[in-house]
Each structure stands twice: as structure tokens, then as C-alpha cells.
């Protein structure tokens, strides 16, 4: 198999399940001063969350959520395919917001961000990198720590291909390797059949199928009990990625192996021991090739250790962020 085909095959195997609005009048994709406070999830800290729109590449409006005080060391969260800033609720609504400036945004085509419908709006890695650069500028996030999950790891490496490592204080890669290393597909016949079924449901024009697919995706990936409100929200938000967007995103190049030499920054690789998309051996293979990387395996977790074991994850993240952002 041609190397590019092998990369695409492996990536699609791990992303297809997670892939599985036009801007509000008067917003026009430009940054606004509007803020929205939301109620907290029971049992955790509930800092006010602020929202605004930032103009992305090509004028696409990007929905940006912030918690914590601007000007403090910044952590930027980038979600996976088919998800949104809600993925990071266990972090945004935690004690992390007292110590850090937290920023999360909906990728183009996702959540409350704009949903253009041309291939050119999704297929260039530089477009995803450009969106991130504009979010960092708008939120005054200087040398932030990027926390990325699944497809978000690709967006981070896309950014690093056009910026020096010094632009970031560090990188966290959860459940994905950003195309730096091609993982072996970790599927069984049963999982392949379930994946195909979910893929067909996400591609359906009937919203009933789309919502059911989101629930199935959560069952497929999650291996530990999670907050039910969080689970319901993230299952529903899968339906906000329009069926026409999914194949356009998968048209992009997923080979970022040429960026390995630009990865000279503190890196924390996180993998769940029961993640069906990323074998531990592949995470270890990347760690051995990155001089400043450390690896943590979350035993018993699936593809989302930050939601399946949030207390432990947040403790590890706070320690890593303190060292990367402040040297403490």
C-alpha cells in the first residue's frame, strides 16, 4: 500500500466515528464583546464562561469560549472531529480556571462555528492552522499550552508546521498522534462492523440517525462511567457536524511526518489503555522519537480520559501546565 494510502486508512479508521451555522445576523464572523454566563455542572466548580466570535480563515466565524482571567498563563483546548468546546467542560468548569486562562473553540464546521460547504474550506492543513492562529491572537494567548484531542492533534501539528516550536509553551496530545506517527489500525471484525454502521448513520440526512449515531459513538469510545449531562450533550453535538462536512474534512492530507523535526517543545502524550483507536505501542513509538515527550497511560479509560477520569487528568494537566508555562 502506498504510504499516503496507509496513512489515510489508519486515520479514517480512528476518526470516522468522531466525524461521526451560518453566522448569526449582525455577527458576520467578527469578534464581539458579548459574553454569556452559564450554570455550572453539579459537583464541580462553575466559573463564568465567556463567549465570542472570532473571524477565521476566509471569514468563517469561530465560536470561542473562555474561562479564568485573561492575562494569566493560557491553556488552549482543541476538540476532536464531530465535537465542540463542550468536550472540555470537565476542564473549563474546574479549579484550573482559578490558576489559568482557559480557551476552547469550536473548529470550523463544528458546534456553534460557521459551516462552509466547499472542499477548499476544509482540505488545506494551513486553513486549520490559520484558524488556530487567529484564535490565539484574539484571546491574547502568548506562548500557550495546547491541549488537543484526537483530530485536534492534527490541528496542533498543522500549526507547528508554519510556526517555530517557541510559539507554544507545550503540547498535550490525547488519543491521537497528529500524523507524526502512523498507528496500526486497532480494529476487530465486530468493531469494524459497528464503525461502518455508525459511519452510515452520521452520513444520513435524517437527524434521527445523526443523534442516534452520537449516542452510539459515545458507547463505542467510552470505557468508564461519565457524567450523564456531559454524555448527552456531547452525543447531541455530533449532529451539529453536517453530513456534507465530514467527507470534506477527510479529504485533507493527514501525513504530518515531515513535521517531526519541528517538535522541539515539551509534549505530553496521553492514551487510554482501552482506547480502540490508538494502541499503546504506537503512542510509545512516538514518545521514543520526541526528545521532550512524556507518556501517561490512563488504565481503564477509552478514547476520552479527560472525561472518563477528569480529576486525575486535571491534576496531571495542572502539574504539566505549571512546568511548561511558568517553569514551576
Short mmCIF file of N, CA, C and O in Angstrom, two decimals, residues 32-124:
data_model
loop_
_atom_site.label_atom_id
_atom_site.label_comp_id
_atom_site.label_asym_id
_atom_site.label_seq_id
_atom_site.Cartn_x
_atom_site.Cartn_y
_atom_site.Cartn_z
N UNK A 32 -16.76 39.86 18.83
CA UNK A 32 -17.71 40.74 19.51
C UNK A 32 -17.38 40.79 20.98
O UNK A 32 -16.63 39.98 21.50
N UNK A 33 -17.97 41.71 21.66
CA UNK A 33 -17.75 41.84 23.10
C UNK A 33 -18.78 41.10 23.92
O UNK A 33 -18.80 41.24 25.14
N UNK A 34 -19.68 40.36 23.26
CA UNK A 34 -20.74 39.70 24.01
C UNK A 34 -20.18 38.60 24.88
O UNK A 34 -19.24 37.91 24.52
N UNK A 35 -20.78 38.44 26.05
CA UNK A 35 -20.36 37.40 26.96
C UNK A 35 -21.59 36.63 27.41
O UNK A 35 -22.69 37.17 27.48
N UNK A 36 -21.42 35.35 27.69
CA UNK A 36 -22.53 34.54 28.16
C UNK A 36 -22.08 33.76 29.38
O UNK A 36 -21.08 33.07 29.33
N UNK A 37 -22.83 33.88 30.47
CA UNK A 37 -22.56 33.09 31.66
C UNK A 37 -23.48 31.89 31.65
O UNK A 37 -24.64 31.99 31.27
N UNK A 38 -22.96 30.74 32.06
CA UNK A 38 -23.76 29.52 32.06
C UNK A 38 -23.69 28.88 33.42
O UNK A 38 -22.72 29.04 34.16
N UNK A 39 -24.73 28.15 33.74
CA UNK A 39 -24.78 27.48 35.03
C UNK A 39 -23.78 26.35 35.09
O UNK A 39 -23.42 25.76 34.08
N UNK A 40 -23.33 26.03 36.29
CA UNK A 40 -22.32 25.00 36.45
C UNK A 40 -22.90 23.61 36.50
O UNK A 40 -24.08 23.41 36.76
N UNK A 41 -22.07 22.64 36.24
CA UNK A 41 -22.45 21.24 36.38
C UNK A 41 -22.36 20.87 37.85
O UNK A 41 -21.38 21.20 38.51
N UNK A 42 -23.38 20.20 38.39
CA UNK A 42 -23.35 19.86 39.82
C UNK A 42 -22.09 19.10 40.19
O UNK A 42 -21.63 18.22 39.46
N UNK A 43 -21.50 19.47 41.33
CA UNK A 43 -20.37 18.72 41.86
C UNK A 43 -19.02 19.25 41.45
O UNK A 43 -18.00 18.75 41.89
N UNK A 44 -18.99 20.28 40.58
CA UNK A 44 -17.70 20.84 40.19
C UNK A 44 -17.76 22.35 40.28
O UNK A 44 -18.83 22.95 40.38
N UNK A 45 -16.58 22.99 40.25
CA UNK A 45 -16.54 24.44 40.23
C UNK A 45 -17.25 24.95 38.98
O UNK A 45 -17.25 24.29 37.95
N UNK A 46 -17.84 26.12 39.07
CA UNK A 46 -18.60 26.65 37.94
C UNK A 46 -18.20 28.09 37.65
O UNK A 46 -18.95 29.02 37.91
N UNK A 47 -17.01 28.32 37.13
CA UNK A 47 -16.61 29.69 36.78
C UNK A 47 -17.46 30.18 35.61
O UNK A 47 -17.99 29.41 34.83
N UNK A 48 -17.61 31.50 35.54
CA UNK A 48 -18.33 32.07 34.41
C UNK A 48 -17.59 31.75 33.12
O UNK A 48 -16.36 31.84 33.04
N UNK A 49 -18.36 31.39 32.11
CA UNK A 49 -17.80 31.14 30.80
C UNK A 49 -18.17 32.30 29.89
O UNK A 49 -19.32 32.72 29.85
N UNK A 50 -17.21 32.82 29.17
CA UNK A 50 -17.42 33.96 28.28
C UNK A 50 -17.35 33.46 26.83
O UNK A 50 -16.47 32.66 26.50
N UNK A 51 -18.21 33.95 25.98
CA UNK A 51 -18.21 33.52 24.59
C UNK A 51 -18.10 34.71 23.65
O UNK A 51 -18.55 35.82 23.98
N UNK A 52 -17.52 34.47 22.50
CA UNK A 52 -17.44 35.49 21.46
C UNK A 52 -17.15 34.80 20.14
O UNK A 52 -16.79 33.62 20.10
N UNK A 53 -17.28 35.54 19.07
CA UNK A 53 -16.91 35.02 17.76
C UNK A 53 -15.63 35.68 17.29
O UNK A 53 -15.43 36.89 17.48
N UNK A 54 -14.76 34.88 16.70
CA UNK A 54 -13.51 35.35 16.10
C UNK A 54 -13.55 34.99 14.61
O UNK A 54 -13.99 33.88 14.25
N UNK A 55 -13.12 35.89 13.78
CA UNK A 55 -13.13 35.64 12.35
C UNK A 55 -11.98 34.71 11.97
O UNK A 55 -10.80 35.03 12.16
N UNK A 56 -12.32 33.53 11.42
CA UNK A 56 -11.32 32.58 10.98
C UNK A 56 -10.92 32.81 9.54
O UNK A 56 -11.32 33.80 8.91
N UNK A 57 -10.14 31.90 9.00
CA UNK A 57 -9.68 31.99 7.61
C UNK A 57 -10.90 32.02 6.68
O UNK A 57 -11.84 31.24 6.84
N UNK A 58 -10.87 32.94 5.72
CA UNK A 58 -11.97 33.04 4.77
C UNK A 58 -13.24 33.63 5.36
O UNK A 58 -14.31 33.53 4.76
N UNK A 59 -13.12 34.25 6.54
CA UNK A 59 -14.28 34.88 7.15
C UNK A 59 -15.18 33.96 7.93
O UNK A 59 -16.26 34.37 8.37
N UNK A 60 -14.79 32.69 8.11
CA UNK A 60 -15.63 31.74 8.85
C UNK A 60 -15.68 32.13 10.32
O UNK A 60 -14.63 32.28 10.96
N UNK A 61 -16.86 32.31 10.91
CA UNK A 61 -16.96 32.67 12.33
C UNK A 61 -16.63 31.48 13.21
O UNK A 61 -17.18 30.40 13.05
N UNK A 62 -15.73 31.69 14.16
CA UNK A 62 -15.31 30.64 15.08
C UNK A 62 -15.82 30.98 16.49
O UNK A 62 -15.54 32.06 17.01
N UNK A 63 -16.56 30.07 17.07
CA UNK A 63 -17.10 30.25 18.41
C UNK A 63 -16.02 29.97 19.44
O UNK A 63 -15.45 28.87 19.47
N UNK A 64 -15.72 30.94 20.29
CA UNK A 64 -14.63 30.84 21.27
C UNK A 64 -15.21 30.99 22.67
O UNK A 64 -16.01 31.89 22.94
N UNK A 65 -14.83 30.08 23.56
CA UNK A 65 -15.25 30.09 24.95
C UNK A 65 -14.02 30.30 25.84
O UNK A 65 -12.99 29.67 25.62
N UNK A 66 -14.16 31.16 26.84
CA UNK A 66 -13.05 31.43 27.76
C UNK A 66 -13.51 31.29 29.21
O UNK A 66 -14.66 31.57 29.54
N UNK A 67 -12.61 30.84 30.04
CA UNK A 67 -12.82 30.79 31.49
C UNK A 67 -11.53 31.24 32.15
O UNK A 67 -10.45 31.14 31.58
N UNK A 68 -11.64 31.74 33.35
CA UNK A 68 -10.45 32.22 34.03
C UNK A 68 -10.07 33.62 33.57
O UNK A 68 -10.66 34.18 32.65
N UNK A 69 -9.06 34.16 34.19
CA UNK A 69 -8.68 35.55 33.97
C UNK A 69 -7.71 35.69 32.81
O UNK A 69 -6.64 35.06 32.79
N UNK A 70 -8.07 36.50 31.83
CA UNK A 70 -7.17 36.80 30.73
C UNK A 70 -5.91 37.45 31.29
O UNK A 70 -5.96 38.25 32.23
N UNK A 71 -4.79 37.12 30.71
CA UNK A 71 -3.51 37.63 31.20
C UNK A 71 -2.74 36.61 32.01
O UNK A 71 -1.52 36.72 32.15
N UNK A 72 -3.47 35.62 32.57
CA UNK A 72 -2.78 34.53 33.24
C UNK A 72 -2.22 33.57 32.19
O UNK A 72 -2.60 33.62 31.02
N UNK A 73 -1.30 32.68 32.58
CA UNK A 73 -0.82 31.67 31.62
C UNK A 73 -2.00 30.94 30.99
O UNK A 73 -2.95 30.57 31.67
N UNK A 74 -1.93 30.75 29.67
CA UNK A 74 -3.09 30.30 28.92
C UNK A 74 -2.98 28.84 28.47
O UNK A 74 -1.94 28.41 27.97
N UNK A 75 -4.09 28.12 28.64
CA UNK A 75 -4.24 26.77 28.10
C UNK A 75 -5.33 26.83 27.05
O UNK A 75 -6.44 27.30 27.32
N UNK A 76 -5.03 26.35 25.85
CA UNK A 76 -6.00 26.33 24.75
C UNK A 76 -6.36 24.89 24.44
O UNK A 76 -5.48 24.05 24.24
N UNK A 77 -7.66 24.60 24.38
CA UNK A 77 -8.16 23.25 24.17
C UNK A 77 -8.72 23.12 22.76
O UNK A 77 -9.50 23.97 22.30
N UNK A 78 -8.35 22.02 22.07
CA UNK A 78 -8.84 21.77 20.71
C UNK A 78 -9.48 20.39 20.68
O UNK A 78 -8.81 19.38 20.94
N UNK A 79 -10.75 20.34 20.36
CA UNK A 79 -11.54 19.12 20.44
C UNK A 79 -11.32 18.20 19.23
O UNK A 79 -10.59 18.53 18.29
N UNK A 80 -11.99 17.07 19.25
CA UNK A 80 -11.90 16.09 18.18
C UNK A 80 -13.00 16.26 17.14
O UNK A 80 -13.91 17.08 17.28
N UNK A 81 -12.93 15.44 16.10
CA UNK A 81 -13.87 15.52 14.99
C UNK A 81 -15.29 15.21 15.47
O UNK A 81 -15.52 14.26 16.20
N UNK A 82 -16.23 16.06 15.04
CA UNK A 82 -17.62 15.87 15.40
C UNK A 82 -17.99 16.41 16.76
O UNK A 82 -19.13 16.26 17.18
N UNK A 83 -17.07 17.07 17.46
CA UNK A 83 -17.35 17.54 18.80
C UNK A 83 -17.29 19.07 18.88
O UNK A 83 -17.42 19.75 17.88
N UNK A 84 -17.10 19.61 20.06
CA UNK A 84 -17.13 21.06 20.27
C UNK A 84 -16.41 21.39 21.57
O UNK A 84 -15.83 20.52 22.22
N UNK A 85 -16.51 22.66 21.96
CA UNK A 85 -15.91 23.07 23.24
C UNK A 85 -16.52 22.32 24.43
O UNK A 85 -15.90 22.22 25.48
N UNK A 86 -17.74 21.77 24.25
CA UNK A 86 -18.37 21.04 25.35
C UNK A 86 -17.57 19.82 25.78
O UNK A 86 -17.72 19.35 26.91
N UNK A 87 -16.75 19.30 24.88
CA UNK A 87 -15.90 18.17 25.26
C UNK A 87 -15.07 18.50 26.49
O UNK A 87 -14.78 17.63 27.32
N UNK A 88 -14.70 19.78 26.62
CA UNK A 88 -13.77 20.20 27.65
C UNK A 88 -14.47 20.77 28.88
O UNK A 88 -13.83 21.40 29.72
N UNK A 89 -15.77 20.52 29.03
CA UNK A 89 -16.48 21.02 30.20
C UNK A 89 -15.85 20.56 31.52
O UNK A 89 -15.77 21.34 32.48
N UNK A 90 -15.37 19.29 31.62
CA UNK A 90 -14.74 18.88 32.88
C UNK A 90 -13.47 19.66 33.22
O UNK A 90 -13.02 19.64 34.36
N UNK A 91 -12.91 20.35 32.23
CA UNK A 91 -11.74 21.20 32.48
C UNK A 91 -12.14 22.66 32.64
O UNK A 91 -11.67 23.35 33.55
N UNK A 92 -13.03 23.16 31.76
CA UNK A 92 -13.43 24.56 31.82
C UNK A 92 -14.13 24.89 33.13
O UNK A 92 -14.01 26.00 33.65
N UNK A 93 -14.86 23.92 33.67
CA UNK A 93 -15.60 24.12 34.92
C UNK A 93 -14.85 23.46 36.08
O UNK A 93 -15.43 22.71 36.85
N UNK A 94 -13.58 23.70 36.17
CA UNK A 94 -12.78 23.09 37.23
C UNK A 94 -11.88 24.13 37.88
O UNK A 94 -11.85 25.30 37.47
N UNK A 95 -11.12 23.69 38.86
CA UNK A 95 -10.20 24.58 39.55
C UNK A 95 -9.10 25.10 38.63
O UNK A 95 -8.41 26.07 38.97
N UNK A 96 -8.93 24.50 37.47
CA UNK A 96 -7.94 25.00 36.51
C UNK A 96 -8.20 26.47 36.17
O UNK A 96 -7.26 27.23 35.91
N UNK A 97 -9.49 26.86 36.16
CA UNK A 97 -9.84 28.23 35.79
C UNK A 97 -9.41 29.25 36.83
O UNK A 97 -9.37 30.45 36.54
N UNK A 98 -9.08 28.82 38.03
CA UNK A 98 -8.59 29.76 39.04
C UNK A 98 -7.11 30.07 38.84
O UNK A 98 -6.63 31.11 39.28
N UNK A 99 -6.41 29.17 38.19
CA UNK A 99 -4.96 29.32 38.05
C UNK A 99 -4.54 29.72 36.64
O UNK A 99 -3.49 30.34 36.46
N UNK A 100 -5.37 29.36 35.65
CA UNK A 100 -5.00 29.60 34.25
C UNK A 100 -6.13 30.29 33.49
O UNK A 100 -7.29 30.24 33.89
N UNK A 101 -5.75 30.92 32.41
CA UNK A 101 -6.71 31.43 31.43
C UNK A 101 -7.01 30.28 30.47
O UNK A 101 -6.11 29.78 29.80
N UNK A 102 -8.26 29.84 30.42
CA UNK A 102 -8.64 28.68 29.62
C UNK A 102 -9.41 29.14 28.38
O UNK A 102 -10.33 29.95 28.48
N UNK A 103 -9.03 28.61 27.24
CA UNK A 103 -9.65 28.96 25.96
C UNK A 103 -10.01 27.68 25.23
O UNK A 103 -9.18 26.77 25.11
N UNK A 104 -11.25 27.59 24.75
CA UNK A 104 -11.66 26.47 23.90
C UNK A 104 -12.46 27.06 22.74
O UNK A 104 -13.16 28.06 22.91
N UNK A 105 -12.35 26.46 21.57
CA UNK A 105 -13.12 26.96 20.44
C UNK A 105 -13.67 25.81 19.63
O UNK A 105 -13.15 24.70 19.68
N UNK A 106 -14.76 26.09 18.92
CA UNK A 106 -15.34 25.10 18.02
C UNK A 106 -14.63 25.18 16.67
O UNK A 106 -14.58 26.26 16.05
N UNK A 107 -14.07 24.07 16.23
CA UNK A 107 -13.45 24.04 14.92
C UNK A 107 -14.46 24.42 13.83
O UNK A 107 -15.68 24.24 14.02
N UNK A 108 -13.99 24.92 12.72
CA UNK A 108 -14.88 25.24 11.61
C UNK A 108 -15.72 24.01 11.24
O UNK A 108 -15.25 22.88 11.27
N UNK A 109 -16.97 24.23 10.95
CA UNK A 109 -17.88 23.13 10.64
C UNK A 109 -18.49 22.46 11.85
O UNK A 109 -19.39 21.64 11.71
N UNK A 110 -18.01 22.80 13.03
CA UNK A 110 -18.43 22.13 14.27
C UNK A 110 -19.17 23.08 15.20
O UNK A 110 -18.96 24.29 15.17
N UNK A 111 -19.98 22.48 16.08
CA UNK A 111 -20.59 23.24 17.16
C UNK A 111 -21.27 24.50 16.69
O UNK A 111 -22.03 24.51 15.72
N UNK A 112 -20.96 25.62 17.35
CA UNK A 112 -21.56 26.91 17.01
C UNK A 112 -20.70 27.73 16.07
O UNK A 112 -20.97 28.92 15.88
N UNK A 113 -19.66 27.14 15.49
CA UNK A 113 -18.86 27.83 14.48
C UNK A 113 -19.52 27.71 13.11
O UNK A 113 -20.42 26.89 12.90
N UNK A 114 -19.05 28.54 12.18
CA UNK A 114 -19.61 28.52 10.83
C UNK A 114 -19.36 27.21 10.12
O UNK A 114 -18.40 26.50 10.41
N UNK A 115 -20.23 26.91 9.15
CA UNK A 115 -20.21 25.63 8.45
C UNK A 115 -20.19 25.85 6.93
O UNK A 115 -21.20 25.62 6.25
N UNK A 116 -19.05 26.30 6.40
CA UNK A 116 -18.97 26.45 4.95
C UNK A 116 -19.10 25.09 4.26
O UNK A 116 -18.94 24.05 4.89
N UNK A 117 -19.37 25.10 2.97
CA UNK A 117 -19.70 23.83 2.32
C UNK A 117 -18.86 23.53 1.09
O UNK A 117 -19.17 22.62 0.32
N UNK A 118 -17.74 24.23 0.91
CA UNK A 118 -16.83 23.93 -0.19
C UNK A 118 -15.62 23.15 0.31
O UNK A 118 -15.15 23.37 1.43
N UNK A 119 -15.10 22.25 -0.53
CA UNK A 119 -13.95 21.44 -0.14
C UNK A 119 -12.77 22.33 0.25
O UNK A 119 -12.02 22.02 1.18
N UNK A 120 -12.60 23.45 -0.46
CA UNK A 120 -11.46 24.32 -0.20
C UNK A 120 -11.50 24.93 1.20
O UNK A 120 -10.48 25.42 1.69
N UNK A 121 -12.65 24.88 1.84
CA UNK A 121 -12.76 25.42 3.20
C UNK A 121 -12.26 24.45 4.26
O UNK A 121 -12.17 24.83 5.44
N UNK A 122 -11.92 23.22 3.87
CA UNK A 122 -11.52 22.20 4.84
C UNK A 122 -10.25 21.43 4.48
O UNK A 122 -9.61 20.87 5.36
N UNK A 123 -9.89 21.36 3.20
CA UNK A 123 -8.88 20.40 2.79
C UNK A 123 -7.44 20.83 3.01
O UNK A 123 -6.53 20.00 2.97
N UNK A 124 -7.19 22.11 3.23
CA UNK A 124 -5.81 22.58 3.40
C UNK A 124 -5.43 22.61 4.88
O UNK A 124 -6.08 23.30 5.67
#
